[in-house]
CSV table of C-alpha atoms and ligand atoms in Angstrom, one decimal:
chain,number,residue,atom,x,y,z
A,1,UNK,CA,-18.5,13.5,23.1
A,2,UNK,CA,-16.4,12.7,20.8
A,3,UNK,CA,-12.7,14.8,20.6
A,4,UNK,CA,-11.2,16.1,17.7
A,5,UNK,CA,-7.9,14.4,16.2
A,6,UNK,CA,-5.1,17.6,14.8
A,7,UNK,CA,-4.3,17.6,12.1
A,8,UNK,CA,-1.9,15.1,10.2
A,9,UNK,CA,-1.1,13.8,7.3
A,10,UNK,CA,-1.9,10.1,5.5
A,11,UNK,CA,-0.6,8.4,2.7
A,12,UNK,CA,-3.3,7.1,1.9
A,13,UNK,CA,-4.3,10.5,0.1
A,14,UNK,CA,-6.1,8.1,-2.7
A,15,UNK,CA,-8.8,6.3,-0.4
A,16,UNK,CA,-12.2,7.2,-0.8
A,17,UNK,CA,-14.2,6.5,3.5
A,18,UNK,CA,-17.7,5.7,2.8
A,19,UNK,CA,-19.1,6.1,6.4
A,20,UNK,CA,-22.8,5.0,6.8
A,21,UNK,CA,-24.8,5.9,10.3
A,22,UNK,CA,-28.3,7.8,10.2
A,23,UNK,CA,-26.9,9.4,13.5
A,24,UNK,CA,-26.2,13.0,11.9
A,25,UNK,CA,-24.4,14.2,14.5
A,26,UNK,CA,-22.1,11.5,14.8
A,27,UNK,CA,-21.7,11.0,10.7
A,28,UNK,CA,-21.4,14.5,10.6
A,29,UNK,CA,-17.6,14.3,13.2
A,30,UNK,CA,-16.5,10.8,12.1
A,31,UNK,CA,-16.6,12.9,7.7
A,32,UNK,CA,-14.7,15.7,9.8
A,33,UNK,CA,-12.0,13.7,11.6
A,34,UNK,CA,-11.4,11.3,8.5
A,35,UNK,CA,-11.3,15.2,6.3
A,36,UNK,CA,-8.8,16.3,8.4
A,37,UNK,CA,-6.4,13.3,7.7
A,38,UNK,CA,-7.1,14.3,4.3
A,39,UNK,CA,-8.7,10.8,3.0
A,40,UNK,CA,-12.4,11.8,0.8
A,41,UNK,CA,-15.1,10.8,3.0
A,42,UNK,CA,-18.7,10.0,1.2
A,43,UNK,CA,-21.2,10.0,3.9
A,44,UNK,CA,-24.8,7.9,3.8
A,45,UNK,CA,-27.5,7.7,6.8
A,46,UNK,CA,-28.8,4.0,5.4
A,47,UNK,CA,-27.9,0.5,4.1
A,48,UNK,CA,-29.7,0.6,0.9
A,49,UNK,CA,-28.2,4.1,-0.1
A,50,UNK,CA,-24.2,2.2,0.2
A,51,UNK,CA,-24.9,-0.4,-1.3
A,52,UNK,CA,-25.7,1.7,-3.9
A,53,UNK,CA,-22.5,4.0,-3.8
A,54,UNK,CA,-20.1,1.0,-3.0
A,55,UNK,CA,-20.4,0.1,-6.9
A,56,UNK,CA,-20.5,3.0,-8.2
A,57,UNK,CA,-17.6,5.1,-6.1
A,58,UNK,CA,-15.7,1.9,-4.9
A,59,UNK,CA,-14.8,3.1,-1.8
A,60,UNK,CA,-11.3,1.9,0.1
A,61,UNK,CA,-12.9,1.4,3.3
A,62,UNK,CA,-16.5,1.4,5.5
A,63,UNK,CA,-17.5,2.9,8.1
A,64,UNK,CA,-20.5,1.3,9.1
A,65,UNK,CA,-22.7,1.2,11.9
A,66,UNK,CA,-25.7,-1.8,13.2
A,67,UNK,CA,-27.9,0.0,13.8
A,68,UNK,CA,-29.7,1.9,11.0
A,69,UNK,CA,-33.1,2.0,9.5
A,70,UNK,CA,-34.6,-0.6,7.5
A,71,UNK,CA,-30.9,-3.0,7.0
A,72,UNK,CA,-28.8,-3.1,9.9
A,73,UNK,CA,-25.3,-2.7,9.7
A,74,UNK,CA,-24.6,-6.4,9.9
A,75,UNK,CA,-27.1,-7.0,7.3
A,76,UNK,CA,-25.2,-5.1,4.7
A,77,UNK,CA,-21.9,-6.1,5.7
A,78,UNK,CA,-23.8,-9.8,5.2
A,79,UNK,CA,-24.8,-8.6,1.7
A,80,UNK,CA,-21.1,-6.7,0.4
A,81,UNK,CA,-19.2,-10.2,2.0
A,82,UNK,CA,-22.1,-12.5,-0.9
A,83,UNK,CA,-21.8,-10.4,-3.5
A,84,UNK,CA,-18.0,-10.5,-3.1
A,85,UNK,CA,-16.6,-7.6,-1.7
A,86,UNK,CA,-13.3,-7.2,0.3
A,87,UNK,CA,-13.6,-3.6,1.7
A,88,UNK,CA,-12.3,-3.0,4.5
A,89,UNK,CA,-15.2,-2.5,6.4
A,90,UNK,CA,-15.3,-1.0,10.3
A,91,UNK,CA,-18.2,-1.8,12.2
A,92,UNK,CA,-19.9,1.0,15.2
A,93,UNK,CA,-22.0,-0.2,17.8
A,94,UNK,CA,-23.7,1.6,20.4
A,95,UNK,CA,-23.9,-1.8,22.6
A,96,UNK,CA,-21.0,-3.5,23.2
A,97,UNK,CA,-22.6,-6.7,23.7
A,98,UNK,CA,-20.1,-9.3,22.8
A,99,UNK,CA,-22.4,-11.8,20.8
A,100,UNK,CA,-23.4,-8.0,18.8
A,101,UNK,CA,-19.3,-8.2,18.2
A,102,UNK,CA,-19.2,-11.6,16.9
A,103,UNK,CA,-22.0,-11.2,14.7
A,104,UNK,CA,-20.5,-8.0,12.9
A,105,UNK,CA,-17.6,-10.6,12.2
A,106,UNK,CA,-19.2,-13.4,11.5
A,107,UNK,CA,-20.7,-10.8,9.2
A,108,UNK,CA,-17.6,-10.0,7.4
A,109,UNK,CA,-16.6,-6.8,9.0
A,110,UNK,CA,-13.3,-6.6,10.2
A,111,UNK,CA,-13.0,-4.3,13.0
A,112,UNK,CA,-15.3,-3.1,15.4
A,113,UNK,CA,-15.9,-0.1,17.4
A,114,UNK,CA,-17.8,0.5,20.5
A,115,UNK,CA,-19.8,4.2,20.9
A,116,UNK,CA,-18.9,6.3,22.4
A,117,UNK,CA,-15.4,6.4,20.6
A,118,UNK,CA,-12.2,8.4,20.4
A,119,UNK,CA,-12.2,9.9,16.5
A,120,UNK,CA,-8.2,9.4,17.5
A,121,UNK,CA,-8.7,5.7,17.4
A,122,UNK,CA,-11.3,5.5,14.9
A,123,UNK,CA,-8.6,7.3,12.9
A,124,UNK,CA,-6.0,4.8,13.9
A,125,UNK,CA,-7.7,1.7,13.0
A,126,UNK,CA,-9.1,2.8,9.9
A,127,UNK,CA,-4.9,3.8,9.3
A,128,UNK,CA,-4.7,-0.1,10.3
A,129,UNK,CA,-7.2,-1.4,8.4
A,130,UNK,CA,-6.5,0.6,5.0
A,131,UNK,CA,-2.4,-0.7,5.8
A,132,UNK,CA,-3.7,-4.4,6.2
A,133,UNK,CA,-5.4,-4.2,2.8
A,134,UNK,CA,-2.4,-2.9,1.1
A,135,UNK,CA,0.4,-5.0,2.3
A,136,UNK,CA,-1.4,-7.9,1.4
A,137,UNK,CA,-2.4,-7.5,-2.0
A,138,UNK,CA,-3.5,-11.2,-2.1
A,139,UNK,CA,-7.4,-10.7,-2.9
A,140,UNK,CA,-7.1,-7.6,-4.6
A,141,UNK,CA,-6.2,-6.4,-8.3
A,142,UNK,CA,-3.4,-4.2,-7.3
A,143,UNK,CA,-0.1,-5.2,-8.2
A,144,UNK,CA,2.9,-3.5,-6.1
A,145,UNK,CA,5.9,-3.3,-7.9
A,146,UNK,CA,8.5,-1.5,-5.7
A,147,UNK,CA,7.0,1.7,-4.7
A,148,UNK,CA,4.8,1.5,-7.7
A,149,UNK,CA,1.0,0.5,-7.4
A,150,UNK,CA,-1.4,-0.2,-9.9
A,151,UNK,CA,-5.3,-0.9,-9.5
A,152,UNK,CA,-6.1,-2.2,-12.8
A,153,UNK,CA,-9.6,-2.6,-11.7
A,154,UNK,CA,-10.1,1.5,-10.4
A,155,UNK,CA,-7.4,2.5,-13.2
A,156,UNK,CA,-5.2,3.7,-10.6
A,157,UNK,CA,-1.4,3.9,-10.7
A,158,UNK,CA,0.3,5.3,-7.7
A,159,UNK,CA,4.5,5.7,-7.1
A,160,UNK,CA,5.1,5.5,-3.0
A,161,UNK,CA,1.2,6.9,-2.5
A,162,UNK,CA,0.9,9.6,-5.5
A,163,UNK,CA,-1.6,8.8,-8.2
A,164,UNK,CA,0.6,9.3,-11.5
A,165,UNK,CA,-1.6,11.6,-14.2
A,166,UNK,CA,-1.6,9.0,-16.6
A,167,UNK,CA,-3.4,8.7,-20.4
A,168,UNK,CA,-5.3,5.8,-20.9
A,169,UNK,CA,-2.7,3.8,-23.0
A,170,UNK,CA,-0.4,4.8,-20.3
A,171,UNK,CA,-1.8,3.1,-17.9
A,172,UNK,CA,-2.3,0.3,-20.0
A,173,UNK,CA,1.2,0.0,-20.7
A,174,UNK,CA,2.3,0.5,-17.3
A,175,UNK,CA,0.0,-2.2,-16.1
A,176,UNK,CA,0.6,-4.5,-18.4
A,177,UNK,CA,4.4,-4.1,-17.4
A,178,UNK,CA,3.8,-3.9,-14.4
A,179,UNK,CA,1.9,-7.2,-13.9
A,180,UNK,CA,4.9,-9.1,-16.2
A,181,UNK,CA,7.6,-7.1,-13.6
A,182,UNK,CA,11.1,-8.4,-14.1
A,183,UNK,CA,9.8,-10.1,-17.6
A,184,UNK,CA,11.2,-8.8,-20.1
A,185,UNK,CA,8.8,-7.7,-23.4
A,186,UNK,CA,9.2,-7.3,-26.4
A,187,UNK,CA,8.1,-4.3,-28.4
A,188,UNK,CA,5.4,-6.5,-30.6
A,189,UNK,CA,4.1,-8.6,-27.3
A,190,UNK,CA,4.0,-4.9,-26.0
A,191,UNK,CA,1.9,-3.4,-29.2
A,192,UNK,CA,-0.5,-6.7,-29.3
A,193,UNK,CA,-1.1,-6.9,-25.3
A,194,UNK,CA,-1.4,-3.0,-25.0
A,195,UNK,CA,-2.6,-2.1,-28.5
A,196,UNK,CA,-4.2,-4.6,-29.7
A,197,UNK,CA,-3.8,-7.3,-32.9
A,198,UNK,CA,-5.1,-5.5,-35.3
A,199,UNK,CA,-2.6,-2.3,-34.8
A,200,UNK,CA,-1.4,0.0,-37.9
A,201,UNK,CA,1.5,2.2,-35.6
A,202,UNK,CA,4.8,2.2,-36.0
A,203,UNK,CA,7.0,-0.4,-33.3
A,204,UNK,CA,8.7,2.9,-32.4
A,205,UNK,CA,5.4,3.7,-30.9
A,206,UNK,CA,6.3,1.5,-27.8
A,207,UNK,CA,9.6,3.5,-27.1
A,208,UNK,CA,7.3,6.9,-27.8
A,209,UNK,CA,5.3,5.6,-24.4
A,210,UNK,CA,8.0,4.0,-22.6
A,211,UNK,CA,9.6,7.9,-23.0
A,212,UNK,CA,7.0,9.1,-21.4
A,213,UNK,CA,6.1,6.8,-18.7
A,214,UNK,CA,9.9,6.9,-17.8
A,215,UNK,CA,9.9,10.6,-17.3
A,216,UNK,CA,6.6,10.5,-15.2
A,217,UNK,CA,7.7,7.7,-12.7
A,218,UNK,CA,11.1,10.0,-12.9
A,219,UNK,CA,9.4,12.5,-11.5
A,220,UNK,CA,7.3,10.7,-9.3
A,221,UNK,CA,10.0,9.3,-7.4
A,222,UNK,CA,10.3,6.1,-9.4
A,223,UNK,CA,13.6,6.7,-12.1
A,224,UNK,CA,15.0,4.3,-13.9
A,225,UNK,CA,12.4,1.3,-13.4
A,226,UNK,CA,11.5,0.9,-16.9
A,227,UNK,CA,15.0,-1.3,-18.4
A,228,UNK,CA,15.9,-1.4,-21.8
A,229,UNK,CA,16.8,-4.8,-22.8
A,230,UNK,CA,19.2,-4.2,-25.9
A,231,UNK,CA,17.9,-5.5,-28.8
A,232,UNK,CA,14.8,-7.8,-26.7
A,233,UNK,CA,12.4,-5.0,-25.7
A,234,UNK,CA,11.7,-3.7,-22.1
A,235,UNK,CA,11.0,-5.0,-18.8
A,236,UNK,CA,10.0,-3.5,-15.3
A,237,UNK,CA,12.0,-4.1,-12.4
A,238,UNK,CA,11.4,-2.5,-8.7
A,239,UNK,CA,14.9,-0.7,-8.4
A,240,UNK,CA,17.6,1.0,-10.6
A,241,UNK,CA,18.9,-2.5,-11.0
B,301,CA,CA1,-27.4,4.6,14.6
């Protein structure tokens, strides 16, 4: 029996969760439960389908049942780790066997939940796994500077967990500033890094784009992060200092 959790907003509104489970009732229950917590959820019936989707959709987390037709959930974990992906994986299994649990964790699973389970517990574990990833940027492409997060691989920037709506150039500029946080970058250096060497643009294009970014960071609740260093250039810092 699966109990439905009450709806609460989470700070992981950007997270997409891939649910791999062939049992339709369990899968749709899990999908509904996660959707109630504002996660984007994609459900698939097989490990093979999951492998295809992981490459395109870059989910933030996988919920994987051990018992699947064809490739097992354990084998799916192993393959994903072999492919070098460090996406968090929560393993589901009907069997509360120590050996099963150990196999799942050894294959690269991050946590383990035995069926039948309460959806509240599943959601709590998902949140905990996502928190762990977000507070430990080592091994991910995410640069965190105060409330600002820049995920270069997925080209997503967020402030306090809310995604910023940025043009390509704005993203590149913000990403460059973030990965050089606390370092002053000259206008020329920024032109080289963001616009490329063969630029035919005025140096004031940097000032114009800095202005755009400042307005967007300000509106998102992170004002004053980009400082002007007179006669030198710009620097991104975590606070207003
Ligand atoms: Ca199953």
